Amino acid sequence: MAQAAMTVQDEEHYFTLVSGHRIPAVGLGTWRSGSWPDDSVFTAIVEAGYRHIDTAAEYGVHEQVGFGLQAAMKAGIRREDLFITTKLWCSDLSPDRVRIALNNALQELQVDYLDLFLIHWPFHLKEGASRPPKEGEVLELDMEGVWREMEKLVKENLVRDIGISNFTVKKLDNLLRFAQTMPSVCQMEMHPGWRNDKMLEACRKNGIHVTAYSPLGSSEGGRDLIHDEAIERVAKKLKKTPGQILVRWAIQRGTSAIPKSTHSERIKENIGVFGWEIPNEDFEALCRIPNQKRVLSGEDLFVNKEAGPLRSVADVWDHED
Ligand code: NDP
């Protein structure tokens, strides 16, 4: 146990954010993590050496994640060594809801501050909106008002960093017009099947760190990168697993990655990505995988083909893909 806590302090385990804080290069994802994410969180932190846990109000697992965090702290891990990310859901995307949502998250997670609070998706949904939304369920969004409230949380030390997720270049540019506190992190779908180079470049240009979500290609209905020929070839050559190749690829692009697993062997496997590298030629080959396609298009969540305002997946992504 103590060993894991020691090794995770190595420099290559972290990226530095524009705020000066550090984000661990590998975190545990908790979406679709079933009924016992507390066990996965405990295993990840205490047995595998993870320090970053990624969750969201929308995943419905805050309380269980909180139990896992508490158990890890009881086992001797210090709160200040953990990096806890959660996200503001679309029905809370109005200035008057931000603080309420944060307070709920802190209470459910049993912590008194967050390391990172992200806008989950840049769309405001009516509470209890259907999937896909019915007419009138996608509401007007006051992004400037929301961001101001997020900025206040940083000033009050309730949140160390604030950031965004599922943004386009257009939406990022708009945010940067009025942001007084820069978004430290942009979380985006990224893996060799959806490199998302355009957003990666836009973030780099602005000093915003990128976290790759669904780095393994996601779960149900996702892309099976684990059995992709190119990934398997590199894995075999380097004597690593496909999962490790995918996480390492993300890190070598300068992004942190948050693979999800509820199996302890895989949780341990997915963080075995330090102290070795994917050689350039193989890295480049993985950057050329064809059929670039998003797994998480947002269609079910936001598109109403008849009534809009988002009538297609292209509308969700501002026609940038
Ligand atoms: P991942 O790309 O992390 O893939 C998870 C799937 O891969 C699960 O089915 C898991 O199964 C399986 N898996 C995990 N490790 C291995 C391995 N070593 N070998 C083979 N299979 C493996 O998908 P997610 O979509 O969950 O993305 C990761 C995290 O990113 C989420 O959990 C969430 O925290 C975040 N996220 C954020 C989003 C956003 O909008 N900001 C959207 C989507 C995700 P098993 O559990 O059975 O091991």
XYZ file of C-alpha atoms and ligand atoms in Angstrom:
369
model
C 0.000 0.000 0.000
C 2.641 2.508 1.060
C 4.584 1.541 -2.067
C 1.786 2.647 -4.394
C 1.539 5.959 -2.570
C 5.270 6.525 -3.065
C 5.561 5.688 -6.737
C 2.632 7.826 -7.800
C 4.565 10.952 -6.853
C 6.908 10.561 -9.838
C 6.964 13.516 -12.235
C 5.730 11.599 -15.260
C 2.542 10.767 -13.402
C 1.314 14.370 -13.612
C 0.585 17.241 -15.983
C 0.712 20.831 -14.763
C -2.367 22.995 -15.290
C -2.435 26.684 -16.175
C -3.423 27.337 -12.520
C -0.149 25.755 -11.381
C -1.940 22.758 -9.854
C -1.098 19.257 -11.066
C -3.483 16.725 -12.561
C -2.605 13.023 -12.438
C -1.987 11.613 -15.927
C -4.253 8.619 -15.289
C -7.567 8.722 -13.476
C -10.353 6.242 -12.864
C -13.568 6.791 -14.850
C -16.817 5.972 -13.053
C -19.522 6.182 -15.723
C -21.581 2.962 -15.920
C -19.629 1.602 -12.992
C -22.585 -0.359 -11.638
C -23.635 -0.652 -8.017
C -20.217 -0.916 -6.390
C -18.021 1.906 -7.642
C -16.858 2.331 -4.024
C -14.914 -0.938 -4.365
C -13.361 0.194 -7.666
C -12.453 3.591 -6.223
C -10.850 1.977 -3.155
C -8.945 -0.562 -5.267
C -7.795 2.110 -7.680
C -6.478 4.427 -4.972
C -5.160 2.053 -2.331
C -4.034 -0.940 -4.363
C -3.225 0.479 -7.794
C -1.896 3.948 -6.919
C -4.468 6.099 -8.761
C -4.868 9.600 -7.382
C -7.466 10.958 -9.803
C -11.134 9.925 -9.738
C -13.450 11.247 -12.446
C -17.174 11.276 -11.777
C -20.310 13.308 -12.504
C -23.657 14.036 -10.889
C -25.268 12.514 -13.968
C -23.609 9.108 -13.373
C -25.661 8.724 -10.196
C -22.696 7.319 -8.256
C -21.506 10.286 -6.176
C -22.434 8.645 -2.888
C -20.722 5.352 -3.677
C -17.663 7.180 -4.978
C -17.713 9.124 -1.694
C -17.700 5.858 0.277
C -14.708 4.670 -1.743
C -12.865 7.935 -1.123
C -13.583 7.791 2.596
C -12.373 4.211 2.794
C -9.170 5.146 0.953
C -8.560 8.043 3.328
C -9.152 5.767 6.313
C -6.494 3.487 4.824
C -4.038 6.383 5.023
C -4.316 8.299 1.737
C -4.397 12.044 2.324
C -7.144 14.199 0.780
C -4.522 16.639 -0.545
C -2.928 13.824 -2.540
C -6.216 13.025 -4.303
C -7.590 14.785 -7.380
C -11.385 14.651 -7.507
C -13.243 15.739 -10.616
C -16.967 16.030 -10.997
C -19.279 17.773 -13.455
C -22.176 20.185 -13.570
C -25.089 18.510 -15.332
C -27.151 20.250 -18.036
C -30.232 20.769 -15.844
C -28.007 22.747 -13.444
C -26.518 24.884 -16.202
C -27.979 28.169 -15.034
C -26.314 30.735 -12.745
C -28.738 30.117 -9.867
C -28.118 26.341 -9.912
C -24.291 26.213 -9.970
C -23.689 26.613 -6.244
C -26.550 24.310 -5.315
C -25.128 21.611 -7.603
C -21.643 22.073 -6.146
C -22.928 21.824 -2.580
C -24.835 18.645 -3.443
C -21.704 17.156 -5.007
C -19.538 18.009 -1.987
C -22.082 16.501 0.362
C -22.539 13.322 -1.673
C -18.814 12.842 -2.207
C -18.126 13.680 1.492
C -15.397 16.181 0.700
C -15.109 19.896 1.435
C -13.584 20.945 -1.880
C -13.258 19.655 -5.421
C -10.071 19.649 -7.429
C -11.900 20.142 -10.700
C -15.464 21.133 -11.561
C -16.389 20.800 -15.240
C -19.327 21.943 -17.320
C -20.419 18.479 -18.473
C -22.018 19.533 -21.786
C -22.604 23.090 -23.043
C -26.393 22.726 -23.256
C -29.067 23.741 -20.779
C -31.781 21.115 -20.324
C -35.028 21.384 -18.477
C -35.070 19.339 -15.245
C -36.224 15.793 -16.081
C -35.889 16.322 -19.853
C -36.616 13.243 -21.988
C -33.968 11.489 -24.071
C -34.067 12.669 -26.785
C -35.500 15.974 -25.565
C -39.066 16.980 -26.368
C -39.937 20.381 -27.753
C -39.045 23.124 -25.274
C -36.735 20.941 -23.143
C -33.490 22.429 -24.480
C -33.439 25.838 -22.809
C -31.574 29.045 -23.478
C -28.094 29.031 -21.960
C -26.459 31.930 -20.096
C -22.890 30.650 -20.359
C -21.338 33.887 -19.117
C -23.554 33.850 -16.024
C -22.723 30.190 -15.353
C -18.986 30.778 -15.754
C -19.084 33.758 -13.360
C -20.602 31.484 -10.726
C -17.961 28.819 -11.361
C -15.270 31.504 -10.988
C -16.697 32.485 -7.591
C -16.303 28.893 -6.394
C -12.583 29.060 -7.220
C -12.199 32.358 -5.334
C -13.872 30.770 -2.315
C -11.560 27.717 -2.462
C -14.508 25.369 -2.859
C -13.081 24.267 -6.196
C -9.404 24.413 -7.145
C -9.863 24.405 -10.924
C -12.775 24.847 -13.301
C -13.108 23.518 -16.796
C -15.256 22.398 -19.674
C -16.241 19.244 -21.488
C -17.719 18.460 -24.897
C -17.001 21.959 -26.197
C -16.322 22.978 -29.792
C -13.731 25.499 -30.957
C -16.570 27.979 -31.456
C -17.887 27.530 -27.921
C -14.374 27.678 -26.460
C -13.610 30.930 -28.299
C -16.830 32.390 -26.986
C -16.003 31.389 -23.398
C -12.520 32.894 -23.664
C -14.054 36.288 -24.566
C -15.453 36.705 -21.067
C -13.560 34.228 -18.852
C -11.658 35.951 -16.045
C -10.488 32.569 -14.764
C -9.270 30.382 -17.616
C -10.685 26.894 -17.952
C -7.786 24.724 -16.740
C -9.052 21.539 -18.354
C -11.142 20.520 -21.343
C -12.423 16.950 -21.187
C -13.187 15.419 -24.595
C -13.745 12.047 -26.217
C -10.320 11.019 -27.533
C -8.805 7.723 -28.614
C -7.114 6.500 -31.796
C -10.586 6.020 -33.357
C -11.504 9.675 -32.682
C -8.369 11.771 -32.340
C -10.242 15.035 -32.123
C -7.153 16.917 -33.322
C -8.998 20.178 -33.890
C -10.018 20.604 -30.261
C -6.670 19.322 -29.002
C -4.922 22.011 -31.037
C -7.334 24.763 -29.916
C -6.762 23.809 -26.273
C -2.985 23.643 -26.657
C -2.959 27.108 -28.237
C -4.738 28.463 -25.177
C -2.742 26.549 -22.554
C -5.735 24.402 -21.610
C -4.943 20.856 -20.535
C -6.981 18.116 -22.227
C -8.301 14.994 -20.522
C -9.193 12.157 -22.885
C -12.454 10.483 -21.967
C -13.448 7.049 -23.292
C -9.717 6.434 -23.970
C -10.404 2.727 -24.574
C -13.260 3.428 -27.000
C -15.982 3.358 -24.285
C -18.321 0.524 -23.308
C -21.751 -0.545 -24.667
C -22.125 0.634 -28.227
C -18.530 1.895 -28.168
C -15.660 1.218 -30.517
C -13.776 -2.006 -29.885
C -10.250 -0.633 -29.957
C -9.042 -3.372 -27.605
C -9.302 -5.788 -30.558
C -8.212 -3.325 -33.244
C -5.505 -4.826 -35.427
C -3.137 -1.837 -35.196
C -3.450 -1.633 -31.407
C -2.972 -5.389 -31.006
C 0.147 -5.288 -33.182
C 1.811 -2.563 -31.085
C 0.724 -4.266 -27.853
C 2.306 -7.542 -28.957
C 5.493 -5.815 -30.080
C 5.920 -3.916 -26.796
C 4.674 -6.790 -24.625
C 1.922 -4.621 -23.172
C -1.845 -5.032 -23.191
C -4.080 -3.177 -25.696
C -5.552 -1.210 -22.774
C -2.078 -0.034 -21.752
C -1.228 0.964 -25.329
C -4.399 3.064 -25.528
C -3.774 4.844 -22.226
C -0.088 5.368 -23.026
C -0.992 6.779 -26.460
C -3.207 9.368 -24.750
C -0.428 10.361 -22.345
C 2.155 10.654 -25.126
C -0.186 13.122 -26.848
C 0.057 15.264 -23.725
C -3.427 14.429 -22.475
C -4.449 12.814 -19.224
C -6.728 9.791 -19.559
C -9.527 8.392 -17.393
C -10.102 4.732 -18.305
C -13.042 3.117 -16.526
C -13.035 -0.393 -15.163
C -14.747 -2.178 -12.321
C -12.352 -5.139 -12.465
C -9.393 -4.886 -10.146
C -6.955 -6.578 -12.572
C -7.891 -4.118 -15.315
C -7.813 -1.147 -12.942
C -4.222 -2.108 -12.110
C -3.371 -2.901 -15.722
C -4.612 0.471 -17.014
C -2.220 2.473 -14.853
C 0.797 0.361 -15.845
C 1.778 2.984 -18.387
C 4.831 4.623 -16.834
C 8.517 3.965 -17.331
C 8.145 2.929 -20.980
C 7.137 4.559 -24.271
C 5.453 3.791 -27.551
C 8.239 4.343 -30.116
C 7.633 7.157 -32.580
C 6.896 4.993 -35.610
C 4.259 3.003 -33.716
C 2.811 6.131 -32.120
C 2.459 7.661 -35.594
C 0.837 4.486 -36.924
C -1.746 4.711 -34.140
C -2.375 8.318 -35.193
C -3.354 7.122 -38.665
C -6.163 4.716 -37.786
C -8.922 5.320 -40.367
C -12.676 5.720 -39.899
C -12.412 8.558 -37.392
C -15.761 8.681 -35.648
C -17.189 9.835 -32.332
C -18.727 7.215 -30.052
C -20.508 9.843 -27.941
C -22.251 12.088 -30.432
C -24.768 13.588 -27.993
C -27.638 12.651 -30.300
C -29.791 10.918 -27.675
C -29.245 13.670 -25.169
C -29.803 16.804 -27.197
C -31.126 16.319 -30.732
C -34.771 16.984 -31.570
C -34.970 16.636 -35.339
C -38.337 18.362 -35.671
C -38.361 21.059 -33.012
C -34.666 21.752 -32.390
C -32.935 23.908 -31.380
C -30.355 21.145 -32.070
C -31.728 19.319 -35.115
C -28.732 17.102 -35.853
C -25.460 15.775 -34.432
C -23.714 18.333 -36.645
C -25.608 21.065 -34.760
C -24.353 19.651 -31.435
C -20.772 20.023 -32.659
C -21.259 23.356 -34.461
C -20.602 21.653 -37.833
C -16.884 21.411 -36.964
C -16.378 17.632 -37.463
P -13.496 3.617 -21.527
O -12.923 4.015 -22.828
O -12.772 3.921 -20.287
O -13.833 2.076 -21.618
C -14.496 1.410 -20.589
C -14.799 -0.011 -21.062
O -13.580 -0.719 -21.295
C -15.580 -0.794 -20.046
O -16.481 -1.638 -20.730
C -14.500 -1.607 -19.333
O -15.037 -2.809 -18.839
C -13.538 -1.885 -20.454
N -12.133 -2.010 -20.018
C -11.485 -1.287 -19.077
N -10.191 -1.636 -18.998
C -10.009 -2.598 -19.917
C -8.888 -3.349 -20.299
N -7.697 -3.154 -19.743
N -9.044 -4.290 -21.268
C -10.247 -4.490 -21.849
N -11.349 -3.792 -21.540
C -11.229 -2.852 -20.569
O -14.987 4.224 -21.494
P -15.840 5.304 -20.755
O -16.803 5.791 -21.780
O -16.339 4.803 -19.472
O -14.840 6.530 -20.489
C -14.024 6.603 -19.353
C -14.504 7.667 -18.374
O -14.527 8.955 -18.993
C -15.959 7.488 -17.909
O -16.109 6.406 -17.028
C -16.240 8.854 -17.357
O -15.661 8.990 -16.088
C -15.553 9.751 -18.393
N -16.482 10.180 -19.456
C -16.777 11.526 -19.569
C -17.681 11.973 -20.511
C -18.014 13.419 -20.605
O -19.034 13.744 -21.239
N -17.217 14.297 -20.051
C -18.355 11.055 -21.429
C -17.906 9.671 -21.312
C -16.992 9.290 -20.363
P -14.945 -3.269 -17.276
O -15.429 -2.138 -16.427
O -15.860 -4.442 -17.276
O -13.506 -3.610 -17.047
